[in-house]
Amino acid sequence: MLKNVYDVAVIGAGPAGCKTAELAAKAGLKVLLLEEHEEIGRPVQCTGIDSHRILPLSGLGKEIVMNVVHKARFCVKNSFLELDSPKPVYVIDRHKLDKGIAKLAAKQGADMITGSRFIGFERANPLTIKTSTGVYKAKMIVGADGPNSTVAKRANIELPKDYVIGYQETVNDDFSENIVELWFGKNITPDFFAWVVPENKDWARVGIASKTKPVEYFRNFMKSRFGIDYRKKDVLGGVIRYGIIKTSVADNVLLVGDAACHVKPYSGGGIIYGLIAARYAAQACTLAVNSNRFDKGFLFEAYDRKWKKELLPGIRRGLVLHKLIHAMPDWMLALSLNVSKLFKPSLSKLDMDLLFNQ
Ligand SMILES: Cc1cc2nc3c(=O)[nH]c(=O)nc-3n(C[C@H](O)[C@H](O)[C@H](O)COP(=O)(O)OP(=O)(O)OC[C@H]3O[C@@H](n4cnc5c(N)ncnc54)[C@H](O)[C@@H]3O)c2cc1C
């Protein structure tokens, strides 16, 4: 092994990057994990609602769980549909999630540098990786740097164009701890939905996403749902990119997590898909390093084809559902919601991650 040369440099210490780093290091690779922020998991840009899969996939325990919900209430104007979830749905502490997986990566021997921003790379053998804290050398790069991936840009990987901007405040009121509210309709937001996700009976993460003016839509929603005056604590926002990436690989590079649009198009949730894809990313890195093959064709077979086999059906179904919901006028959406009540038992069984019966 060349001295001071990493097998893999993972850019971005969100859940997808940390999990890829952990599993690649566990497989025996020399891994460097770079994060532009000083502290892993901050700032939080996420609501943190995820299916039961979050615990086994993250490798963490209930310490990341802040609340457990079992019901989703879908709302369109005055129409409501309440669905029970047969499995628990967790409201998590996103900071603890990222930090927890980063610790697992460190435990497996991954080197970690925070406050280090990836700038670009040169295709030498090994690659020269330029960052705000200096130059590093690695055989390959994993771009886990989120929805506006710099790695994708530098590697000339085209990202899907569709995105919405999310805005959220944590709000004080009386909440049912067990119910998540999802509000749809053109008057709420034309492109996505608004959510009320309880942390406990006093505080909920209330947010909205739209292609433009998310704060304006949020203010209008708050006025109709909570009135003018309300107490709030955390405020956050961020981009949710969704769609199907043509290829998530280039020579010596692969993308994982939001960087590769491992995102459910109907909900914007990306943690579960990102963690699933991280397993494939780590396996592909191991295969590439062990066979000394880093070309695009090899990575396509070892990675792109494999994650797509598992995740693409769900993403495709999600895109259809997303387009259908947002093409309908409000009256039709309300009617569909009312008709859906007839199918409540089957709908309650739908898998919230993969959109088919679990
Ligand atoms: C408002 C909002 C609410 C959401 N709610 C949910 C939810 O309830 N459930 C859910 O599953 N998903 C949710 N998501 C989506 C979820 O946050 C993402 O899918 C998830 O964070 C993706 O993880 P990741 O590891 O791929 O990327 P990220 O978590 O975005 O991590 C990328 C990391 O890369 C770092 N980085 C970026 N550029 C560089 C660079 N040049 N150099 C070094 N480091 C860099 C960033 O600082 C960051 O730490 C939400 C998103 C938004 C915006």
PDB file of C-alpha atoms in Angstrom, residues 7 125 139-141 250-254 283-303:
ATOM      1  CA  ASP A   7      -8.231   3.815  -0.610  1.00  0.00           C
ATOM      2  CA  ASN A 125      -2.761   8.099  -9.970  1.00  0.00           C
ATOM      3  CA  LYS A 139      -7.679   5.945  -5.118  1.00  0.00           C
ATOM      4  CA  MET A 140     -11.346   6.862  -5.321  1.00  0.00           C
ATOM      5  CA  ILE A 141     -13.893   9.397  -4.079  1.00  0.00           C
ATOM      6  CA  ALA A 250     -17.689   8.347 -13.103  1.00  0.00           C
ATOM      7  CA  ASP A 251     -14.069   7.180 -13.322  1.00  0.00           C
ATOM      8  CA  ASN A 252     -12.828   6.866  -9.690  1.00  0.00           C
ATOM      9  CA  VAL A 253     -16.028   8.432  -8.331  1.00  0.00           C
ATOM     10  CA  LEU A 254     -19.365   7.310  -7.014  1.00  0.00           C
ATOM     11  CA  GLN A 283     -19.237  -3.003  -1.223  1.00  0.00           C
ATOM     12  CA  ALA A 284     -18.389  -1.354  -4.558  1.00  0.00           C
ATOM     13  CA  CYS A 285     -15.416   0.497  -3.020  1.00  0.00           C
ATOM     14  CA  THR A 286     -14.127  -2.763  -1.554  1.00  0.00           C
ATOM     15  CA  LEU A 287     -14.501  -4.554  -4.883  1.00  0.00           C
ATOM     16  CA  ALA A 288     -12.820  -1.691  -6.768  1.00  0.00           C
ATOM     17  CA  VAL A 289      -9.856  -1.467  -4.386  1.00  0.00           C
ATOM     18  CA  ASN A 290      -9.363  -5.234  -4.179  1.00  0.00           C
ATOM     19  CA  SER A 291      -9.427  -5.631  -7.963  1.00  0.00           C
ATOM     20  CA  ASN A 292      -7.666  -2.303  -8.610  1.00  0.00           C
ATOM     21  CA  ARG A 293     -10.426  -1.259 -11.044  1.00  0.00           C
ATOM     22  CA  PHE A 294     -11.740   2.289 -10.772  1.00  0.00           C
ATOM     23  CA  ASP A 295     -13.093   2.908 -14.269  1.00  0.00           C
ATOM     24  CA  LYS A 296     -16.652   4.058 -14.819  1.00  0.00           C
ATOM     25  CA  GLY A 297     -17.730   0.783 -16.448  1.00  0.00           C
ATOM     26  CA  PHE A 298     -16.561  -1.254 -13.477  1.00  0.00           C
ATOM     27  CA  LEU A 299     -18.201   1.072 -10.935  1.00  0.00           C
ATOM     28  CA  PHE A 300     -21.403   1.062 -12.965  1.00  0.00           C
ATOM     29  CA  GLU A 301     -21.687  -2.729 -12.660  1.00  0.00           C
ATOM     30  CA  ALA A 302     -20.419  -2.852  -9.079  1.00  0.00           C
ATOM     31  CA  TYR A 303     -22.570  -0.006  -7.782  1.00  0.00           C
TER      32      TYR A 303
END
